[in-house]
Short mmCIF file of C-alpha atoms in Angstrom, two decimals:
data_model
loop_
_atom_site.label_atom_id
_atom_site.label_comp_id
_atom_site.label_asym_id
_atom_site.label_seq_id
_atom_site.Cartn_x
_atom_site.Cartn_y
_atom_site.Cartn_z
CA MET A 2 -28.82 36.99 -3.35
CA LYS A 3 -31.27 35.22 -5.69
CA GLN A 4 -28.55 35.03 -8.37
CA ILE A 5 -26.08 33.49 -5.93
CA ILE A 6 -28.65 30.84 -4.95
CA LEU A 7 -29.34 29.99 -8.60
CA VAL A 8 -25.62 29.48 -9.33
CA LEU A 9 -25.26 27.51 -6.07
CA MET A 10 -28.12 25.15 -6.98
CA GLU A 11 -26.90 24.64 -10.55
CA THR A 12 -23.31 23.93 -9.39
CA TYR A 13 -24.58 21.57 -6.69
CA ARG A 14 -26.99 19.72 -9.02
CA ARG A 15 -24.38 19.25 -11.75
CA GLN A 16 -21.70 17.89 -9.43
CA VAL A 17 -23.91 15.67 -7.28
CA LYS A 18 -25.51 14.02 -10.33
CA SER A 19 -22.12 13.14 -11.86
CA TRP A 20 -20.97 9.51 -11.80
CA SER A 21 -17.59 10.53 -10.39
CA PHE A 22 -19.26 11.96 -7.25
CA ILE A 23 -21.53 8.93 -6.80
CA LEU A 24 -18.61 6.48 -7.12
CA LEU A 25 -16.45 8.62 -4.84
CA VAL A 26 -19.10 8.61 -2.10
CA LEU A 27 -20.03 4.95 -2.45
CA SER A 28 -16.51 3.50 -2.81
CA PRO A 29 -15.72 3.27 0.96
CA PHE A 30 -19.06 1.57 1.66
CA ILE A 31 -18.59 -0.79 -1.28
CA PHE A 32 -15.12 -1.66 0.07
CA ILE A 33 -16.52 -2.34 3.57
CA PHE A 34 -19.39 -4.54 2.35
CA VAL A 35 -17.18 -6.42 -0.13
CA SER A 36 -14.67 -7.11 2.66
CA LEU A 37 -17.47 -8.34 4.94
CA GLY A 38 -18.86 -10.43 2.07
CA PHE A 39 -15.52 -12.10 1.43
CA GLY A 40 -15.08 -12.72 5.15
CA TYR A 41 -18.53 -14.27 5.39
CA ALA A 42 -17.99 -16.35 2.24
CA SER A 43 -14.65 -17.65 3.46
CA SER A 44 -16.17 -18.60 6.81
CA ARG A 45 -19.00 -20.41 5.03
CA LEU A 46 -16.61 -22.15 2.65
CA GLY A 47 -14.58 -23.20 5.66
CA ASP A 48 -17.64 -25.13 6.80
CA ASN A 49 -17.45 -27.74 4.04
CA THR A 50 -17.79 -31.47 4.56
CA SER A 51 -14.06 -32.14 4.28
CA ASP A 52 -13.57 -30.50 7.71
CA ARG A 53 -15.90 -32.92 9.46
CA VAL A 54 -14.66 -35.40 12.00
CA ALA A 55 -16.89 -38.48 12.18
CA ILE A 56 -17.63 -40.58 15.26
CA VAL A 57 -17.21 -44.38 15.00
CA SER A 58 -18.96 -46.52 17.63
CA SER A 59 -21.22 -49.55 17.56
CA ASN A 60 -23.02 -48.13 20.59
CA ARG A 61 -25.45 -45.47 19.34
CA LYS A 62 -25.90 -44.04 22.85
CA ILE A 63 -22.16 -43.36 23.19
CA ALA A 64 -21.96 -41.96 19.67
CA SER A 65 -24.82 -39.53 20.28
CA GLN A 66 -23.11 -38.28 23.47
CA PHE A 67 -20.04 -37.23 21.47
CA ARG A 68 -21.73 -35.34 18.62
CA TYR A 69 -19.85 -32.31 19.88
CA ASP A 70 -19.94 -30.24 16.70
CA LYS A 71 -23.63 -29.44 16.26
CA LYS A 72 -22.96 -26.77 13.65
CA LYS A 73 -21.19 -29.22 11.31
CA THR A 74 -23.67 -32.04 12.07
CA THR A 75 -21.07 -34.60 13.07
CA LEU A 76 -21.38 -37.84 11.10
CA VAL A 77 -21.72 -41.16 12.94
CA TYR A 78 -20.57 -44.54 11.59
CA GLN A 79 -21.06 -47.91 13.26
CA THR A 80 -17.97 -49.55 11.74
CA LYS A 81 -14.41 -48.45 10.99
CA LYS A 82 -14.83 -49.79 7.44
CA ASP A 83 -17.63 -47.34 6.63
CA ALA A 84 -15.67 -44.45 8.15
CA ARG A 85 -12.58 -45.42 6.16
CA LYS A 86 -14.56 -45.34 2.91
CA ALA A 87 -15.84 -41.87 3.73
CA LEU A 88 -12.28 -40.74 4.49
CA ASP A 89 -10.98 -42.14 1.18
CA LYS A 90 -13.73 -40.28 -0.69
CA GLU A 91 -12.79 -37.08 1.21
CA LYS A 92 -16.24 -36.74 2.73
CA ILE A 93 -14.63 -36.37 6.15
CA ALA A 94 -11.28 -35.10 7.44
CA GLY A 95 -10.94 -38.01 9.87
CA TYR A 96 -12.83 -40.15 12.36
CA LEU A 97 -12.78 -40.89 16.08
CA VAL A 98 -13.12 -44.49 17.22
CA LEU A 99 -14.93 -44.43 20.59
CA GLU A 100 -15.05 -47.25 23.09
CA LYS A 101 -16.02 -47.59 26.75
CA ARG A 102 -13.85 -50.13 28.54
CA ASN A 103 -13.66 -50.80 32.31
CA GLY A 104 -15.43 -47.57 33.20
CA GLN A 105 -13.23 -45.47 30.95
CA PHE A 106 -13.78 -43.77 27.59
CA ILE A 107 -11.07 -44.49 25.00
CA ALA A 108 -10.88 -42.42 21.81
CA LYS A 109 -8.56 -42.86 18.84
CA TYR A 110 -8.38 -40.42 15.95
CA VAL A 111 -7.62 -41.56 12.39
CA GLY A 112 -7.00 -39.08 9.59
CA GLU A 113 -4.55 -38.01 6.88
CA GLU A 114 -3.63 -34.89 8.88
CA LYS A 115 -3.71 -33.92 12.54
CA MET A 116 -7.06 -32.90 13.98
CA ASP A 117 -7.77 -29.18 13.88
CA SER A 118 -6.71 -27.54 17.16
CA GLU A 119 -10.19 -26.10 17.78
CA GLN A 120 -11.85 -29.46 17.17
CA LEU A 121 -9.26 -31.18 19.35
CA LYS A 122 -9.97 -28.71 22.16
CA GLU A 123 -13.75 -29.12 21.88
CA PHE A 124 -13.58 -32.90 21.77
CA GLY A 125 -11.08 -33.03 24.64
CA GLN A 126 -13.36 -30.91 26.84
CA LEU A 127 -16.38 -33.06 25.98
CA LEU A 128 -14.44 -36.28 26.59
CA GLN A 129 -13.31 -34.98 29.99
CA GLN A 130 -16.88 -33.95 30.87
CA LYS A 131 -18.35 -37.34 29.93
CA GLN A 132 -15.59 -39.18 31.77
CA GLN A 133 -16.28 -37.07 34.87
CA GLU A 134 -19.98 -37.95 34.68
CA LEU A 135 -19.08 -41.62 34.34
CA ASN A 136 -16.70 -41.43 37.33
CA ILE A 137 -19.43 -39.88 39.48
CA GLN A 138 -21.87 -42.64 38.53
CA THR A 139 -19.27 -45.36 39.22
CA ALA A 140 -18.24 -43.90 42.60
CA LYS A 141 -21.92 -43.41 43.60
CA ILE A 142 -21.23 -39.92 44.91
CA THR A 143 -24.24 -38.20 46.51
CA SER A 144 -25.52 -34.84 45.29
CA GLN A 145 -24.25 -33.16 48.49
CA GLN A 146 -20.77 -34.60 48.02
CA LEU A 147 -20.82 -33.58 44.37
CA LYS A 148 -21.80 -30.06 45.34
CA SER A 149 -18.82 -29.74 47.69
CA PHE A 150 -16.45 -31.17 45.05
CA SER A 151 -17.68 -28.77 42.41
CA LYS A 152 -16.73 -25.62 44.31
CA GLN A 153 -14.26 -23.48 42.37
CA PRO A 154 -11.93 -20.66 43.44
CA ILE A 155 -12.97 -17.11 42.49
CA LEU A 156 -10.67 -14.85 40.48
CA LYS A 157 -11.73 -11.23 39.97
CA GLN A 158 -10.14 -8.54 37.84
CA LYS A 159 -10.36 -4.78 38.15
CA ILE A 160 -9.14 -2.82 35.13
CA ILE A 161 -7.91 0.69 35.85
CA ALA A 162 -7.59 3.44 33.26
CA LYS A 163 -4.51 3.00 31.09
CA GLY A 164 -2.55 6.03 29.92
CA ALA A 165 -1.13 4.19 26.92
CA SER A 166 -4.63 3.33 25.70
CA ASP A 167 -5.71 6.98 25.90
CA ALA A 168 -2.60 8.01 23.97
CA THR A 169 -3.39 5.46 21.27
CA ILE A 170 -6.98 6.70 21.00
CA LYS A 171 -5.79 10.30 20.64
CA THR A 172 -3.26 9.30 17.98
CA ILE A 173 -5.86 7.40 15.95
CA SER A 174 -8.27 10.36 16.25
CA PHE A 175 -5.93 13.07 14.99
CA VAL A 176 -4.52 10.83 12.22
CA PHE A 177 -8.08 10.17 11.02
CA ILE A 178 -8.89 13.91 11.07
CA ILE A 179 -5.85 14.97 9.03
CA PHE A 180 -6.29 12.11 6.56
CA LEU A 181 -9.90 13.20 6.09
CA MET A 182 -8.74 16.77 5.45
CA TYR A 183 -6.06 15.63 3.01
CA PHE A 184 -8.44 13.32 1.15
CA ILE A 185 -11.13 15.99 0.68
CA LEU A 186 -8.68 18.74 -0.29
CA ILE A 187 -6.85 16.63 -2.86
CA ILE A 188 -10.17 15.79 -4.57
CA TYR A 189 -12.09 19.05 -4.40
CA THR A 190 -9.35 21.64 -4.88
CA SER A 191 -8.48 20.02 -8.21
CA ALA A 192 -12.17 19.71 -9.11
CA ILE A 193 -13.02 23.40 -8.50
CA ALA A 194 -9.89 24.61 -10.28
CA GLN A 195 -10.62 22.39 -13.31
CA ASP A 196 -14.28 23.49 -13.38
CA ILE A 197 -13.42 27.21 -13.37
CA ALA A 198 -10.59 26.82 -15.89
CA SER A 199 -12.94 25.04 -18.33
CA GLU A 200 -15.30 28.04 -18.26
CA LYS A 201 -12.62 30.65 -18.81
CA GLY A 202 -12.73 32.66 -22.02
CA THR A 203 -16.03 31.21 -23.26
CA LYS A 204 -18.84 33.31 -24.74
CA ILE A 205 -21.21 31.89 -22.14
CA MET A 206 -19.27 33.62 -19.34
CA GLU A 207 -19.54 36.96 -21.14
CA MET A 208 -23.31 36.50 -21.35
CA ILE A 209 -23.54 35.50 -17.68
CA PHE A 210 -21.48 38.48 -16.51
CA SER A 211 -23.67 40.81 -18.56
CA SER A 212 -26.72 39.70 -16.59
CA MET A 213 -25.21 39.32 -13.09
CA PRO A 214 -22.13 40.55 -11.15
CA ALA A 215 -19.07 38.30 -11.54
CA LYS A 216 -18.53 38.17 -7.80
CA SER A 217 -22.10 36.86 -7.28
CA TYR A 218 -21.38 34.10 -9.79
CA PHE A 219 -18.11 33.31 -7.99
CA TYR A 220 -19.79 33.17 -4.57
CA GLY A 221 -22.43 30.85 -5.98
CA LYS A 222 -19.75 28.53 -7.41
CA ILE A 223 -17.87 28.41 -4.12
CA LEU A 224 -21.00 27.86 -2.02
CA GLY A 225 -22.22 25.19 -4.46
CA THR A 226 -18.92 23.33 -4.21
CA PHE A 227 -19.00 23.65 -0.44
CA ALA A 228 -22.56 22.25 -0.41
CA VAL A 229 -21.28 19.24 -2.38
CA ILE A 230 -18.48 18.71 0.15
CA ALA A 231 -20.93 19.08 3.06
CA THR A 232 -23.21 16.50 1.40
CA HIS A 233 -20.23 14.17 0.97
CA LEU A 234 -19.34 14.48 4.66
CA LEU A 235 -22.97 14.11 5.74
CA ILE A 236 -23.32 10.88 3.77
CA TYR A 237 -20.14 9.55 5.38
CA THR A 238 -21.42 10.56 8.83
CA LEU A 239 -24.82 8.90 8.31
CA GLY A 240 -23.22 5.84 6.70
CA GLY A 241 -20.69 5.58 9.52
CA GLY A 242 -23.49 5.86 12.08
CA LEU A 243 -25.44 3.12 10.30
CA CYS A 244 -22.36 0.86 10.28
CA TYR A 245 -21.84 1.64 13.99
CA PHE A 246 -25.31 0.28 14.83
CA ILE A 247 -25.39 -2.61 12.33
CA MET A 248 -21.87 -4.09 12.50
CA PRO A 249 -22.00 -5.06 16.22
CA LYS A 250 -24.99 -7.25 15.33
CA LEU A 251 -23.22 -9.03 12.45
CA LYS A 252 -21.47 -12.22 13.43
CA ILE A 253 -18.38 -11.46 11.34
CA SER A 254 -17.70 -8.14 13.13
CA GLN A 255 -19.37 -8.80 16.48
CA GLY A 256 -16.17 -9.88 18.20
CA ILE A 257 -14.21 -6.78 17.18
CA PHE A 258 -16.92 -4.40 18.39
CA SER A 259 -17.43 -6.20 21.70
CA GLU A 260 -13.69 -6.06 22.39
CA TYR A 261 -13.03 -2.48 21.25
CA GLN A 262 -16.40 -0.81 21.91
CA ASP A 263 -15.02 1.68 24.44
CA THR A 264 -12.09 2.62 22.17
CA ILE A 265 -14.41 3.14 19.18
CA ASN A 266 -16.74 5.34 21.27
CA LYS A 267 -13.86 7.57 22.40
CA ILE A 268 -12.53 7.95 18.84
CA ILE A 269 -16.00 8.92 17.57
CA THR A 270 -16.30 11.50 20.37
CA ASN A 271 -13.01 13.07 19.26
CA LEU A 272 -14.14 13.16 15.63
CA VAL A 273 -17.72 14.39 16.01
CA SER A 274 -16.76 17.63 17.72
CA ILE A 275 -15.48 21.11 16.89
CA ASN A 276 -12.76 19.36 14.88
CA LEU A 277 -15.31 18.91 12.06
CA LEU A 278 -15.80 22.69 12.01
CA TYR A 279 -12.06 23.10 11.45
CA VAL A 280 -12.23 20.60 8.60
CA LEU A 281 -15.11 22.50 6.93
CA LEU A 282 -13.51 25.94 7.36
CA GLY A 283 -10.18 24.65 6.10
CA VAL A 284 -11.88 23.16 3.04
CA ILE A 285 -13.62 26.50 2.30
CA LEU A 286 -10.33 28.41 2.52
CA PHE A 287 -8.43 26.00 0.27
CA THR A 288 -11.35 25.81 -2.19
CA ILE A 289 -11.30 29.60 -2.65
CA LEU A 290 -7.54 29.55 -3.21
CA ALA A 291 -7.89 26.69 -5.71
CA ALA A 292 -10.60 28.64 -7.54
CA LEU A 293 -8.18 31.58 -7.88
CA CYS A 294 -5.53 29.27 -9.34
CA GLY A 295 -8.04 27.81 -11.80
CA ALA A 296 -9.02 31.30 -12.96
CA LEU A 297 -5.38 32.25 -13.64
CA VAL A 298 -4.79 29.72 -16.43
CA VAL A 299 -5.90 30.01 -20.06
CA ARG A 300 -6.09 26.29 -20.90
CA PRO A 301 -7.70 23.63 -18.63
CA GLU A 302 -4.69 21.34 -19.14
CA ASP A 303 -2.52 23.88 -17.28
CA VAL A 304 -4.57 23.55 -14.07
CA SER A 305 -2.21 20.95 -12.58
CA LYS A 306 0.66 23.47 -12.76
CA ALA A 307 -1.37 26.39 -11.44
CA ILE A 308 -2.70 24.45 -8.46
CA GLN A 309 0.74 23.30 -7.28
CA PRO A 310 1.10 26.09 -4.66
CA VAL A 311 -2.17 24.94 -3.08
CA MET A 312 -0.94 21.33 -3.05
CA TYR A 313 2.34 22.40 -1.43
CA ILE A 314 0.47 24.10 1.42
CA VAL A 315 -1.82 21.07 1.83
CA MET A 316 1.18 18.70 1.95
CA LEU A 317 3.01 21.00 4.38
CA GLY A 318 0.05 20.89 6.75
CA PHE A 319 -0.53 17.16 6.30
CA PHE A 320 3.04 15.92 6.71
CA GLY A 321 3.81 18.52 9.37
CA ALA A 322 0.82 17.35 11.43
CA LEU A 323 1.80 13.69 10.95
CA THR A 324 5.36 14.38 12.05
CA LEU A 325 4.62 16.63 15.03
CA GLY A 326 1.15 15.37 15.90
CA GLN A 327 2.09 13.38 18.98
CA ASP A 328 3.71 16.38 20.64
CA SER A 329 0.91 18.90 21.05
CA ASN A 330 3.13 21.11 23.23
CA ASN A 331 5.63 21.61 20.43
CA LEU A 332 6.19 25.30 19.67
CA ILE A 333 5.68 24.78 15.92
CA VAL A 334 2.34 23.03 16.55
CA LYS A 335 1.21 25.89 18.78
CA TRP A 336 2.13 28.62 16.27
CA ALA A 337 0.77 26.69 13.29
CA SER A 338 -2.59 26.27 15.04
CA PHE A 339 -3.16 30.04 14.55
CA ILE A 340 -2.00 30.29 10.91
CA PRO A 341 -5.19 30.12 8.77
CA PHE A 342 -4.05 27.68 6.06
CA LEU A 343 -2.36 25.40 8.60
CA SER A 344 -4.64 25.71 11.63
CA SER A 345 -7.14 23.18 10.21
CA PHE A 346 -4.39 20.55 10.42
CA PHE A 347 -2.73 21.57 13.69
CA MET A 348 -5.47 22.90 15.98
CA PRO A 349 -7.42 19.57 16.01
CA ILE A 350 -4.25 17.95 17.40
CA ARG A 351 -4.23 20.35 20.34
CA LEU A 352 -7.99 19.96 20.86
CA ILE A 353 -7.73 16.16 20.95
CA TYR A 354 -4.89 16.30 23.48
CA GLY A 355 -6.81 18.92 25.49
CA ASN A 356 -4.22 21.65 25.97
CA VAL A 357 -6.08 24.60 24.39
CA SER A 358 -7.73 27.45 26.29
CA ILE A 359 -11.08 28.91 25.20
CA PHE A 360 -9.35 32.17 24.23
CA GLN A 361 -6.86 30.35 21.98
CA LEU A 362 -9.67 28.34 20.37
CA LEU A 363 -11.77 31.44 19.64
CA LEU A 364 -8.72 33.33 18.34
CA SER A 365 -7.80 30.48 15.97
CA LEU A 366 -11.39 30.10 14.74
CA GLY A 367 -11.75 33.86 14.32
CA LEU A 368 -8.60 34.10 12.20
CA LEU A 369 -9.75 31.16 10.07
CA VAL A 370 -13.22 32.63 9.46
CA LEU A 371 -11.88 36.12 8.71
CA SER A 372 -9.28 34.72 6.31
CA ALA A 373 -11.93 32.79 4.38
CA PHE A 374 -14.22 35.86 4.28
CA PHE A 375 -11.61 38.34 3.07
CA LEU A 376 -10.04 35.90 0.59
CA ALA A 377 -13.49 35.23 -0.91
CA ARG A 378 -14.17 38.95 -1.24
CA TYR A 379 -10.77 39.60 -2.79
CA VAL A 380 -10.98 36.77 -5.34
CA GLY A 381 -14.59 37.77 -6.09
CA SER A 382 -13.47 41.30 -6.95
CA LEU A 383 -10.85 39.88 -9.38
CA TYR A 384 -13.06 37.18 -10.86
CA ALA A 385 -14.44 39.03 -13.90
CA SER A 386 -11.03 40.32 -15.04
CA LEU A 387 -9.48 36.86 -14.50
CA ILE A 388 -12.16 34.83 -16.31
CA LEU A 389 -12.38 37.16 -19.31
CA GLN A 390 -8.61 37.17 -19.90
CA THR A 391 -7.65 35.03 -22.90
CA ASP A 392 -4.01 36.05 -23.36
CA ASP A 393 -1.48 33.39 -22.41
CA ILE A 394 0.90 35.69 -20.52
CA GLY A 395 1.63 33.44 -17.57
CA ILE A 396 0.08 33.04 -14.15
CA ILE A 397 1.93 35.87 -12.36
CA LYS A 398 1.32 38.43 -15.13
CA SER A 399 -2.34 37.41 -15.36
CA PHE A 400 -2.71 38.00 -11.63
CA LYS A 401 -1.00 41.42 -11.82
CA ARG A 402 -3.16 42.48 -14.74
CA ALA A 403 -6.37 41.40 -12.98
CA SER A 404 -5.30 43.27 -9.81
CA LYS A 405 -4.94 46.51 -11.81
CA MET A 406 -8.26 46.02 -13.61
CA LYS A 407 -10.45 45.32 -10.56
#
C-alpha cells in the first residue's frame, strides 16, 4: 500500500505542477473575467462626453430642475451660442433649449443625430413630471384634491409553475453534464495514455518493477491521475461557487442573476448531485481503458492510433446522449444507462428527468463500480508484460502476448 501511495503522490505532484494543467484549470476563469472586463470597459467607454446632452436656459432654476442625467453630469449653458460651440467641438451630442412660456415648459432638441432613446425617455418623463407640478401650482389644487387625483389602479400578477421552463432547465442540466464528461475524457484519456507510452521499454521501468509489483505501480498511476481529475473538478466547483456569490453583486451581471436566479439554482441542484458520482466513476473506467491502450504501443507517437477505440466509445456516449437526451423513456436510453461505459452519459439523463427507481440506480452504480474494479485488476495483471515489451508487433498481437505471459 505504501508503494501505491508513493506512486500516486509522485504522479499527482508531476501533473499538477505542469503548466498545461494550470492553464487548463485557469482558462475558464480567465475567459469569464476577461469577458466581464470587456463588458465593464465598454460600458465605461460608453460614458464619454460625446454622449452628453446639454441643457440651454437663461434661467438657472429651470436648468437645474432638468439635470436629469446625474451620472453623466449634464452640462448647462446659458446661451445657444455656447452650446453650439460645444456641439461643434464634439464635447456634447446635442443640447436642449428649455423655456417656460404661459405656464408651459417648451423643450427643443438640437443635435447632429437623434437623441438616444433612453435619454429621450428619461427626459420625457422628467418633463412630464415638472409640467404636472407646474399645473398643480397654477390650478391651486389642495393636498386633499391632489391625493384623490393621484390614486392609481392596482394590477397584480401571480406566476404559476411552467412546464416548459422545467423542461428547459432539465435540458440545460443534462447537456452540461455530458459536455463536462466529454471535456474531461478527451483531455485525460489522451494524457494518461501518452504518459504510460512514454515510459514503456525504458530501463527505469525495469528498475521500478524489480523493487515493487507492476500492478502496484499501475494502481498508483491510475489513482494519481484520478486525484488530478478530482482536483480539477474541485477547483471548478469552488470557483463556480465563488462566482455564484460574487457575480450577483457585480453591476455588469446583476441583472442576469436577478432575472434567472431560480433557474440557476435548479440547474445547480441537478449538477451537484449523484450525477457527479457518475462523472467520476465514468472517468475512472475510461482512464483505465486508456492506460491499457497506452501500454500496448511501442512508440509514444502511436498513442493517437491506439486510443481511437476509447474515443469511439466516448463519442458514441456523447452524441447518443445529445440525440436521445430529451426522451428519457426511450428504450435505448434505458438500456444504455446500465451498460458500464455508456451509463455515465445516459443515467444522468434519467436522473434529471426523475424516472429512475432506487433499484435501477443501485444496479447501474453497482455495475459501473464492479466494471472499474475488475478492469483495473485485469490491466494491472497485464501491466508488467505490456510495459516491458519492446517488439513492434502490433496492438492486437501485443495484447495476446501479454495475456499469455500474465
